[in-house]
Amino acid sequence: MRGEDLFNALGKIDEKYIEDAAPKKISFYQRAAFKWAVAAAACVCLVAGGYSVTSALTARDGDLPKIGYSIVIEGMGYEGTDELSMKNSDDINPWNEDVVLETLPVYKNLCYNEGKLSQTYFNVLDLKKQAEDLADKLGMSYGNTQISVSQGEEVYGFSLETEKGTVRAFPKGSNITVRESDFALIEKHMQTACNKSSDNETETGVYTEYSVDGEIFMAKTRSYYKGESIVEDIINFNMQSHYLTESGNYITGSSDNYLNGSEKIGDYPVISLGEAKEKLLRGEHISSAAESYVEGGEITEDVIEKADLIYYTVGNQEYYLPYYRFYVKSYSGDNDIQQYAYFYVCAVVEEYLGEITVFDGSFQ
Amino acid sequence: MKDIDIIKLYFARSEKAIDETDKKYGAYCICIAKNILFNNQDSEECVNDTYLRAWNSIPPKEPHNLRTYLGKITRGLAINRYKLYSAEKRGGSSAELVLSELEGCIPSGMSVEDTLDEKLLIKAVEDFLRRQSTEKRNIFLRRYWYCSSVSDIARDFSMSESKVTSLLYRQRHKLREHLEREEII
């Protein structure tokens, strides 16, 4: 018996259950927008029932180019974590509260494709070549079984089946899935993806995510190559992280490379954590969580558990900008596991930021 | 048009039956097909096949609930088409996730060759569903019957995605326990 037998049996259950569970609202335009949002995953995308946040960054002087960006935050459900995940994960973010930063780089994503999942800077043939080059470098022979990775009509990656496993290329990274016994290939892929060798130092941590029930939902290892400065470490951690996940006898090594197909706009002055916290307390934040989710109904010092600095990278982002991310205590479920909602404050100095307009979302 | 009138058109062998079916239930069927196939063109072809299957089966069949009847056909055709594509290694469908999640309800020691009485399995699954609250049952079926994404379910039930994920995890676990208790697995 397999899962498919169960799936087939479910197909033959009493029709009254099927009828009761039928989706109540069906609109394909909505669905298309939603699928795109789901794939963006980091909750910074267009989605039904969300918040739309648009902003324009204007350079203070002629040194920095004038840029503008738009972000839409997911509204159904909210982005966050919980005490178990925090407690049982290593934190390898090179930024900490003692780090003093004057500027941080901002990047324009040349692959950005407004309102779409696919990132268009690379076409399918570019991605195919990337996948083939990677397979060649790893000594994985692929024959003629090239397959595009698509979501609907949109091709967003390219996959090669090889005798040792699968090689996939994306505009912003690559991954390989191989047997556990071929672990050396995973390490080689990580080095190849960043032009590094085994001599380069890495920072590695294990991240465990829990469900609201306290069950382990996912465990992965994250690594990045150490740079020569704290800013380089921050960029490597945020833009070029490597992940290792296991499934049965297979392992997948994924290498992000958000610098690929991105253009540095400039080094923008950034605010301190203290200044960011003041903005947070004044309500000048971006979040997929409403303040009503917060313990006590409003954000105060007491409900801010911790903060870190990250770049928004996941999904089809127009710009890669630094944000202070605050972990704010939110209402927990039935099992008393403390939940935290993420609230973001852009780390770029205020005068470089245009007016931020927040649209309370309704179905697009 | 009421279902009974559409069914009359099928019985009268009027091609208008297909038009009316499409008008009333096209979106519903496409939604099911698209959840499984994740591709507009394939989904539309699948729904056209559904209409053909309905045309060929009504009469003699006279569905009690036309919507669910069409939904079941669409789901079956879509999963068959999905299997063909997965053999060709075409990705993007949520069906792969749904099937792998259901796989978790089966003990790892149970082999593919271990056969079972499907009728007993269906009855056990119905027993399990009957014991769930309406909301939990509907969420379970949205995932494992309609193959809806967790995000879509979270949106429709006004829950966070993590809550839906956790609820589904718990239900799969309970289903497995139930099947074990019933000595199905």
Coordinates of C-alpha atoms in Angstrom, one line a residue:
Chain A
M1 CA 0.0 0.0 0.0
R2 CA 1.2 3.5 -0.8
G3 CA 0.1 7.1 -0.3
E4 CA -1.5 6.9 -3.7
D5 CA -3.8 4.1 -2.6
L6 CA -4.9 6.4 0.2
F7 CA -5.4 9.2 -2.3
N8 CA -7.5 7.0 -4.5
A9 CA -9.6 5.8 -1.5
L10 CA -10.2 9.4 -0.5
G11 CA -11.4 9.9 -4.1
K12 CA -14.3 7.5 -3.4
I13 CA -15.5 8.7 0.0
D14 CA -19.1 9.9 0.6
E15 CA -19.9 12.8 -1.7
K16 CA -21.4 14.9 1.1
Y17 CA -17.9 15.4 2.6
I18 CA -16.5 16.5 -0.8
E19 CA -19.3 18.9 -1.3
D20 CA -18.9 20.4 2.1
A21 CA -15.2 21.0 1.6
A22 CA -15.4 22.5 -1.9
P23 CA -13.6 25.8 -2.3
K24 CA -16.1 28.6 -1.9
K25 CA -14.4 31.2 -3.9
I26 CA -12.7 30.3 -7.2
S27 CA -11.2 33.0 -9.4
F28 CA -8.3 32.1 -11.6
Y29 CA -6.9 35.6 -11.7
Q30 CA -6.8 35.6 -8.0
R31 CA -5.2 32.2 -8.0
A32 CA -2.5 33.2 -10.4
A33 CA -1.6 36.1 -8.2
F34 CA -1.7 33.9 -5.1
K35 CA 0.5 31.2 -6.6
W36 CA 3.1 33.8 -7.4
A37 CA 2.9 35.1 -3.9
V38 CA 3.3 31.6 -2.4
A39 CA 6.4 31.0 -4.4
A40 CA 7.9 34.3 -3.1
A41 CA 7.5 32.6 0.3
A42 CA 9.2 35.4 2.3
C43 CA 5.9 37.2 2.5
V44 CA 7.1 40.1 0.4
C45 CA 4.8 39.8 -2.5
L46 CA 1.4 40.4 -4.0
V47 CA -1.2 38.3 -2.4
A48 CA -4.9 38.3 -1.8
G49 CA -5.9 40.0 1.4
G50 CA -2.5 41.5 2.1
Y51 CA -0.9 44.8 2.7
S52 CA 0.7 46.7 -0.1
V53 CA 3.6 48.8 0.9
T54 CA 5.2 51.0 -1.7
S55 CA 8.1 53.3 -1.2
A56 CA 10.5 55.4 -3.1
L57 CA 14.0 55.9 -2.0
T58 CA 15.4 59.2 -3.2
A59 CA 19.1 59.9 -3.0
R60 CA 20.1 62.7 -0.7
D61 CA 22.8 64.0 -3.1
G62 CA 24.3 63.1 -6.4
D63 CA 26.4 60.3 -4.9
L64 CA 23.7 57.7 -4.9
P65 CA 21.3 56.9 -7.7
K66 CA 17.6 57.5 -7.3
I67 CA 15.8 54.3 -6.7
G68 CA 12.3 53.2 -5.9
Y69 CA 10.8 49.9 -4.9
S70 CA 7.6 48.2 -4.0
I71 CA 6.8 45.6 -1.5
V72 CA 3.6 43.8 -0.8
I73 CA 3.4 41.9 2.4
E74 CA 1.3 38.7 2.8
G75 CA -1.8 39.3 4.9
M76 CA -3.3 35.8 5.5
G77 CA -1.3 34.2 8.2
Y78 CA 1.9 36.0 9.3
E79 CA 5.6 35.5 9.1
G80 CA 7.3 34.6 12.3
T81 CA 8.9 31.9 14.4
D82 CA 8.5 30.3 17.9
E83 CA 10.5 29.7 21.0
L84 CA 11.3 26.1 20.2
S85 CA 12.7 27.0 16.7
M86 CA 14.7 29.8 18.2
K87 CA 16.0 27.6 21.1
N88 CA 17.0 24.7 18.9
S89 CA 18.6 26.6 16.1
D90 CA 22.1 27.9 15.8
D91 CA 22.3 31.6 14.9
I92 CA 25.1 32.2 12.5
N93 CA 24.0 35.7 11.4
P94 CA 27.3 37.6 11.5
W95 CA 25.4 40.8 12.6
N96 CA 24.8 41.2 16.3
E97 CA 23.9 44.2 18.5
D98 CA 27.5 45.1 19.0
V99 CA 28.2 45.6 15.3
V100 CA 28.4 49.2 14.4
L101 CA 27.7 49.9 10.7
E102 CA 27.7 53.2 8.8
T103 CA 26.6 52.0 5.4
L104 CA 25.4 48.8 3.8
P105 CA 25.1 48.0 0.1
V106 CA 21.8 48.1 -1.7
Y107 CA 21.3 46.0 -4.9
K108 CA 18.9 46.2 -7.8
N109 CA 17.7 42.8 -8.9
L110 CA 18.1 42.8 -12.7
C111 CA 15.9 39.7 -12.8
Y112 CA 12.9 41.4 -11.2
N113 CA 9.8 40.9 -13.2
E114 CA 6.9 42.8 -11.8
G115 CA 3.9 40.7 -10.8
K116 CA 5.5 37.5 -12.0
L117 CA 7.2 34.5 -10.5
S118 CA 9.8 34.1 -13.1
Q119 CA 12.9 36.3 -13.1
T120 CA 13.6 37.4 -16.6
Y121 CA 17.2 38.5 -16.7
F122 CA 18.1 35.0 -17.7
N123 CA 16.2 33.1 -20.4
V124 CA 15.7 29.4 -20.5
L125 CA 18.8 28.9 -22.6
D126 CA 20.9 30.8 -20.1
L127 CA 19.6 28.7 -17.3
K128 CA 20.2 25.5 -19.3
K129 CA 23.8 26.6 -19.9
Q130 CA 24.3 27.4 -16.2
A131 CA 22.9 23.9 -15.3
E132 CA 25.2 22.2 -17.9
D133 CA 28.2 24.2 -16.8
L134 CA 27.6 23.3 -13.2
A135 CA 27.1 19.6 -14.1
D136 CA 30.3 19.7 -16.1
K137 CA 32.3 21.2 -13.2
L138 CA 30.9 18.6 -10.9
G139 CA 31.6 15.8 -13.3
M140 CA 27.9 14.8 -13.5
S141 CA 27.1 13.6 -17.0
Y142 CA 23.6 14.4 -18.2
G143 CA 22.9 13.0 -21.6
N144 CA 19.8 14.4 -23.3
T145 CA 17.3 14.5 -20.5
Q146 CA 17.1 18.3 -20.0
I147 CA 13.9 19.4 -18.3
S148 CA 12.7 22.9 -17.6
V149 CA 11.4 23.6 -14.1
S150 CA 8.1 25.5 -14.5
Q151 CA 5.2 26.9 -12.5
G152 CA 2.3 27.2 -14.9
E153 CA 3.6 28.7 -18.1
E154 CA 6.5 30.4 -16.3
V155 CA 9.9 28.8 -16.5
Y156 CA 12.0 29.8 -13.5
G157 CA 14.7 27.2 -13.5
F158 CA 16.4 24.4 -15.4
S159 CA 16.9 20.9 -14.3
L160 CA 19.3 18.2 -15.6
E161 CA 18.9 14.5 -14.7
T162 CA 22.4 12.9 -14.4
E163 CA 23.6 9.5 -13.5
K164 CA 24.4 10.7 -10.0
G165 CA 21.4 12.9 -9.3
T166 CA 19.7 16.1 -10.3
V167 CA 21.3 19.4 -11.1
R168 CA 19.1 22.5 -11.1
A169 CA 20.0 26.1 -12.1
F170 CA 17.9 29.2 -11.1
P171 CA 18.5 32.8 -11.7
K172 CA 19.5 33.2 -8.1
G173 CA 21.2 30.0 -7.3
S174 CA 21.5 26.3 -7.9
N175 CA 21.0 23.0 -6.2
I176 CA 21.9 19.4 -6.6
T177 CA 20.2 16.3 -5.2
V178 CA 22.4 13.2 -4.8
R179 CA 22.7 10.0 -2.8
E180 CA 24.1 10.3 0.7
S181 CA 27.2 8.4 -0.5
D182 CA 27.9 11.2 -2.9
F183 CA 28.2 13.8 -0.2
A184 CA 31.6 15.0 -1.6
L185 CA 29.6 16.4 -4.6
I186 CA 27.5 18.6 -2.2
E187 CA 30.7 20.2 -0.9
K188 CA 32.1 20.6 -4.3
H189 CA 28.9 22.2 -5.5
M190 CA 29.1 24.7 -2.6
Q191 CA 32.6 25.6 -3.5
T192 CA 31.9 25.8 -7.2
A193 CA 28.8 28.1 -6.6
C194 CA 31.0 30.7 -4.8
N195 CA 34.3 30.1 -6.6
K196 CA 35.9 28.9 -3.3
S197 CA 38.0 26.0 -2.3
S198 CA 38.2 23.7 0.7
D199 CA 40.8 26.2 2.2
N200 CA 38.1 28.9 2.6
E201 CA 36.6 29.2 6.1
T202 CA 32.9 28.7 6.5
E203 CA 30.4 29.3 9.3
T204 CA 27.8 26.6 9.7
G205 CA 24.7 26.2 11.9
V206 CA 21.8 23.8 12.1
Y207 CA 18.3 25.4 11.9
T208 CA 15.3 23.5 13.2
E209 CA 11.8 24.7 12.6
Y210 CA 8.9 23.5 14.7
S211 CA 5.2 23.4 14.0
V212 CA 2.8 25.1 16.4
D213 CA 2.3 21.7 18.0
G214 CA 6.0 21.5 18.9
E215 CA 6.7 18.8 16.3
I216 CA 9.9 19.2 14.2
F217 CA 8.8 20.6 10.9
M218 CA 12.1 20.9 9.1
A219 CA 15.8 20.8 9.9
K220 CA 18.5 22.1 7.6
T221 CA 22.1 23.1 7.8
R222 CA 23.0 26.6 6.7
S223 CA 26.5 27.8 5.9
Y224 CA 28.3 30.8 4.4
Y225 CA 31.8 31.6 3.5
K226 CA 33.6 34.0 5.8
G227 CA 34.7 37.2 4.2
E228 CA 37.4 39.8 5.1
S229 CA 35.1 42.3 6.8
I230 CA 31.8 42.3 8.7
V231 CA 30.0 43.8 5.7
E232 CA 31.3 41.0 3.5
D233 CA 30.2 38.5 6.1
I234 CA 26.7 40.1 6.2
I235 CA 26.5 40.0 2.4
N236 CA 27.7 36.4 2.1
F237 CA 25.3 35.3 4.8
N238 CA 22.3 37.0 3.2
M239 CA 23.2 36.6 -0.5
Q240 CA 25.2 33.5 -0.7
S241 CA 24.1 31.0 1.9
H242 CA 24.2 27.3 1.4
Y243 CA 21.7 24.8 2.7
L244 CA 21.8 21.1 3.2
T245 CA 18.6 19.1 3.7
E246 CA 18.1 15.3 3.8
S247 CA 15.3 13.2 2.6
G248 CA 15.5 9.5 2.8
N249 CA 18.8 8.4 1.3
Y250 CA 19.1 11.6 -0.7
I251 CA 20.6 14.9 0.2
T252 CA 20.1 18.2 -1.4
G253 CA 22.6 21.0 -1.4
S254 CA 21.3 24.4 -2.4
S255 CA 23.4 27.5 -3.0
D256 CA 21.7 30.9 -3.1
N257 CA 23.4 33.5 -5.1
Y258 CA 21.4 36.7 -5.0
L259 CA 24.4 38.7 -6.3
N260 CA 24.0 36.8 -9.6
G261 CA 22.0 39.1 -11.9
S262 CA 22.1 42.0 -9.4
E263 CA 23.6 45.4 -9.6
K264 CA 25.0 47.2 -6.6
I265 CA 23.3 50.6 -6.4
G266 CA 25.5 52.0 -3.7
D267 CA 26.5 51.9 -0.1
Y268 CA 23.6 53.6 1.8
P269 CA 23.9 55.0 5.3
V270 CA 22.0 52.9 7.8
I271 CA 20.4 53.6 11.1
S272 CA 21.3 51.9 14.4
L273 CA 19.3 49.2 16.1
G274 CA 18.2 51.7 18.7
E275 CA 16.9 54.1 16.0
A276 CA 15.1 51.2 14.3
K277 CA 13.5 50.2 17.6
E278 CA 12.2 53.7 18.1
K279 CA 10.6 53.6 14.6
L280 CA 9.1 50.2 15.4
L281 CA 7.6 51.6 18.6
R282 CA 6.2 54.5 16.7
G283 CA 4.5 52.0 14.4
E284 CA 6.8 52.7 11.4
H285 CA 7.2 49.1 10.5
I286 CA 6.4 46.6 7.7
S287 CA 4.9 43.3 8.7
S288 CA 2.4 40.7 7.6
A289 CA 1.2 40.6 11.2
A290 CA -1.4 43.1 12.4
E291 CA -0.6 44.7 15.7
S292 CA -3.7 43.0 17.1
Y293 CA -1.7 39.7 16.9
V294 CA 0.8 41.1 19.3
E295 CA 0.7 40.1 22.9
G296 CA -1.2 42.9 24.7
G297 CA -2.4 44.3 21.5
E298 CA 0.4 46.8 20.9
I299 CA 4.2 46.7 20.4
T300 CA 6.0 47.8 23.6
E301 CA 9.5 47.2 24.8
D302 CA 8.2 44.2 26.8
V303 CA 7.1 42.2 23.8
I304 CA 10.2 42.7 21.7
E305 CA 12.2 39.5 22.3
K306 CA 15.1 40.1 20.0
A307 CA 16.2 41.7 16.7
D308 CA 18.6 40.9 13.9
L309 CA 19.6 42.5 10.6
I310 CA 18.8 40.7 7.3
Y311 CA 18.3 41.4 3.6
Y312 CA 14.9 40.6 2.1
T313 CA 16.0 38.2 -0.6
V314 CA 13.5 35.4 -1.1
G315 CA 11.1 35.8 -4.0
N316 CA 10.9 38.2 -6.9
Q317 CA 12.3 41.3 -5.2
E318 CA 13.0 44.5 -7.0
Y319 CA 15.7 45.5 -4.6
Y320 CA 17.7 43.8 -2.0
L321 CA 17.7 46.1 1.0
P322 CA 18.8 45.6 4.6
Y323 CA 16.1 45.5 7.3
Y324 CA 16.1 45.2 11.1
R325 CA 13.8 42.3 11.9
F326 CA 12.2 42.3 15.3
Y327 CA 10.8 39.2 17.0
V328 CA 7.7 40.4 18.7
K329 CA 5.7 38.2 21.1
S330 CA 2.4 37.3 19.5
Y331 CA -0.5 35.3 20.8
S332 CA 0.3 31.6 21.2
G333 CA -1.8 28.6 20.3
D334 CA -3.4 26.1 22.6
N335 CA -0.1 24.5 23.6
D336 CA 1.6 27.6 25.2
I337 CA 4.6 27.6 22.9
Q338 CA 5.5 31.2 22.6
Q339 CA 5.1 32.6 19.0
Y340 CA 6.9 35.6 17.6
A341 CA 5.8 37.7 14.7
Y342 CA 8.4 39.4 12.5
F343 CA 8.2 43.2 12.2
Y344 CA 10.6 44.9 9.8
V345 CA 12.2 48.4 9.8
C346 CA 14.2 49.3 6.8
A347 CA 17.8 49.9 7.9
V348 CA 18.4 52.6 5.3
V349 CA 18.5 56.2 6.8
E350 CA 15.1 57.9 6.7
E351 CA 16.1 60.8 4.4
Y352 CA 16.8 58.3 1.7
L353 CA 13.4 56.9 2.0
G354 CA 10.4 58.4 0.2
E355 CA 6.9 58.4 1.7
I356 CA 5.7 54.9 2.5
T357 CA 2.1 54.2 1.6
V358 CA 0.4 51.2 3.1
F359 CA -2.7 49.8 1.4
D360 CA -4.9 47.6 3.5
G361 CA -5.3 44.7 1.1
S362 CA -8.4 43.3 -0.4
F363 CA -8.7 40.7 -3.1
Q364 CA -6.7 41.9 -6.1
Chain B
M1 CA -29.6 26.2 -14.9
K2 CA -30.4 23.6 -12.3
D3 CA -28.5 20.4 -12.2
I4 CA -31.6 18.4 -13.0
D5 CA -32.1 20.4 -16.2
I6 CA -28.5 19.9 -17.2
I7 CA -28.8 16.2 -16.7
K8 CA -31.9 16.2 -18.8
L9 CA -29.9 17.7 -21.6
Y10 CA -27.4 14.9 -21.3
F11 CA -30.2 12.4 -21.4
A12 CA -31.6 14.2 -24.5
R13 CA -28.1 13.9 -26.0
S14 CA -28.0 17.7 -26.5
E15 CA -24.6 19.2 -26.8
K16 CA -25.9 22.1 -24.9
A17 CA -25.3 19.9 -21.9
I18 CA -21.6 20.5 -22.2
D19 CA -22.0 24.3 -22.5
E20 CA -24.2 24.4 -19.5
T21 CA -21.9 22.1 -17.5
D22 CA -18.9 24.3 -18.4
K23 CA -20.8 27.5 -17.5
K24 CA -21.8 26.2 -14.1
Y25 CA -18.9 23.9 -13.1
G26 CA -16.0 24.8 -15.4
A27 CA -14.3 26.9 -12.8
Y28 CA -14.7 24.3 -10.1
C29 CA -13.2 21.5 -12.3
I30 CA -10.4 23.8 -13.5
C31 CA -9.6 24.6 -9.9
I32 CA -9.2 20.9 -9.1
A33 CA -7.2 20.1 -12.2
K34 CA -4.9 23.1 -11.7
N35 CA -4.2 22.2 -8.1
I36 CA -2.9 18.9 -9.3
L37 CA -1.4 19.8 -12.6
F38 CA -0.3 23.4 -12.1
N39 CA -0.6 24.2 -15.7
N40 CA -3.4 26.0 -17.5
Q41 CA -3.3 24.1 -20.8
D42 CA -3.1 20.7 -19.2
S43 CA -5.9 21.6 -16.8
E44 CA -8.2 22.7 -19.6
E45 CA -7.5 19.5 -21.5
C46 CA -8.2 17.5 -18.4
V47 CA -11.5 19.3 -17.9
N48 CA -12.5 18.7 -21.5
D49 CA -11.8 15.1 -20.9
T50 CA -14.0 15.3 -17.9
Y51 CA -16.8 16.6 -20.0
L52 CA -16.3 13.8 -22.5
R53 CA -16.3 11.3 -19.7
A54 CA -19.6 12.8 -18.4
W55 CA -21.1 12.8 -21.8
N56 CA -20.3 9.1 -22.2
S57 CA -21.5 8.1 -18.7
I58 CA -24.7 10.1 -18.5
P59 CA -26.9 8.2 -19.2
P60 CA -27.0 5.6 -18.0
K61 CA -25.7 7.3 -14.8
E62 CA -27.8 9.9 -13.3
P63 CA -25.6 11.7 -10.8
H64 CA -27.2 12.7 -7.5
N65 CA -24.8 15.7 -7.2
L66 CA -23.4 16.8 -10.6
R67 CA -20.7 19.1 -9.2
T68 CA -19.1 16.4 -7.1
Y69 CA -19.6 13.8 -9.9
L70 CA -17.6 16.1 -12.2
G71 CA -15.1 16.9 -9.5
K72 CA -14.4 13.2 -8.9
I73 CA -13.8 12.6 -12.6
T74 CA -11.6 15.6 -12.9
R75 CA -9.5 14.6 -9.9
G76 CA -9.0 11.1 -11.2
L77 CA -8.1 12.3 -14.7
A78 CA -5.8 14.9 -13.3
I79 CA -3.9 12.5 -11.1
N80 CA -3.5 10.1 -14.0
R81 CA -2.1 12.9 -16.1
Y82 CA 0.1 14.0 -13.2
K83 CA 1.5 10.5 -13.0
L84 CA 2.4 10.6 -16.7
Y85 CA 4.1 13.9 -16.2
S86 CA 6.0 12.8 -13.1
A87 CA 7.3 9.9 -15.1
E88 CA 8.5 12.5 -17.5
K89 CA 9.9 14.5 -14.5
R90 CA 7.8 17.6 -15.1
G91 CA 7.6 19.5 -11.9
G92 CA 5.5 22.3 -10.3
S93 CA 2.5 20.3 -9.1
S94 CA 1.3 20.2 -5.6
A95 CA 0.2 16.6 -6.1
E96 CA 3.7 15.4 -5.4
L97 CA 3.6 17.0 -1.9
V98 CA 0.1 15.8 -1.3
L99 CA 1.1 12.2 -2.2
S100 CA 4.2 12.3 -0.1
E101 CA 2.3 13.7 2.9
L102 CA -0.2 10.8 2.6
E103 CA 2.7 8.4 2.3
G104 CA 3.5 9.4 5.9
C105 CA 0.2 7.8 6.9
I106 CA 1.5 4.4 5.8
P107 CA 4.1 2.5 8.0
S108 CA 7.5 2.4 6.4
G109 CA 7.5 -1.4 6.8
M110 CA 4.5 -1.8 4.5
S111 CA 5.6 -2.6 1.0
V112 CA 4.0 -1.5 -2.3
E113 CA 3.0 -5.1 -2.9
D114 CA 0.9 -5.2 0.4
T115 CA -2.5 -5.2 -1.0
L116 CA -5.6 -4.2 0.9
D117 CA -9.3 -4.3 0.6
E118 CA -10.2 -0.9 -0.9
K119 CA -13.7 -1.0 0.4
L120 CA -12.4 -1.4 3.9
L121 CA -10.0 1.4 3.5
I122 CA -12.7 3.8 2.2
K123 CA -14.9 2.9 5.1
A124 CA -12.1 3.4 7.6
V125 CA -11.3 6.8 6.0
E126 CA -14.9 7.8 6.2
D127 CA -15.0 6.7 9.8
F128 CA -12.0 8.9 10.5
L129 CA -13.5 11.9 8.7
R130 CA -16.8 11.5 10.6
R131 CA -15.0 11.9 13.9
Q132 CA -13.4 15.2 12.9
S133 CA -15.0 18.6 13.4
T134 CA -16.5 20.1 10.3
E135 CA -13.7 22.6 10.0
K136 CA -10.9 20.1 10.4
R137 CA -12.5 17.7 8.0
N138 CA -12.9 20.4 5.4
I139 CA -9.3 21.5 5.8
F140 CA -8.2 17.9 5.5
L141 CA -10.2 17.3 2.3
R142 CA -9.1 20.7 0.8
R143 CA -5.6 19.4 1.0
Y144 CA -6.0 15.7 0.2
W145 CA -9.1 15.7 -2.0
Y146 CA -8.8 19.0 -3.7
C147 CA -5.0 19.2 -3.5
S148 CA -5.2 22.9 -2.5
S149 CA -2.0 24.5 -1.4
V150 CA -1.5 25.2 2.3
S151 CA -1.5 29.0 1.4
D152 CA -4.9 28.7 -0.3
I153 CA -6.3 26.8 2.6
A154 CA -4.9 29.3 5.1
R155 CA -6.5 32.1 3.1
D156 CA -9.9 30.5 2.9
F157 CA -10.0 29.4 6.5
S158 CA -8.4 32.7 7.9
M159 CA -5.6 30.8 9.5
S160 CA -1.8 31.1 9.5
E161 CA 0.0 28.7 7.2
S162 CA 1.8 27.3 10.1
K163 CA -1.5 26.5 11.8
V164 CA -2.8 24.8 8.7
T165 CA 0.5 22.8 8.4
S166 CA 0.3 21.8 12.0
L167 CA -3.4 20.8 11.8
L168 CA -2.7 18.7 8.7
Y169 CA 0.2 17.0 10.4
R170 CA -1.9 16.2 13.4
Q171 CA -4.7 14.8 11.3
R172 CA -2.3 12.6 9.2
H173 CA -1.0 11.3 12.5
K174 CA -4.5 10.6 13.7
L175 CA -5.5 9.0 10.5
R176 CA -2.5 6.7 10.7
E177 CA -3.4 5.7 14.2
H178 CA -7.0 5.1 13.2
L179 CA -6.0 2.9 10.3
E180 CA -3.7 1.0 12.6
R181 CA -6.5 0.5 15.1
E182 CA -8.8 -0.7 12.4
E183 CA -6.0 -3.1 11.3
I184 CA -6.0 -1.7 7.8
I185 CA -2.3 -1.1 7.9

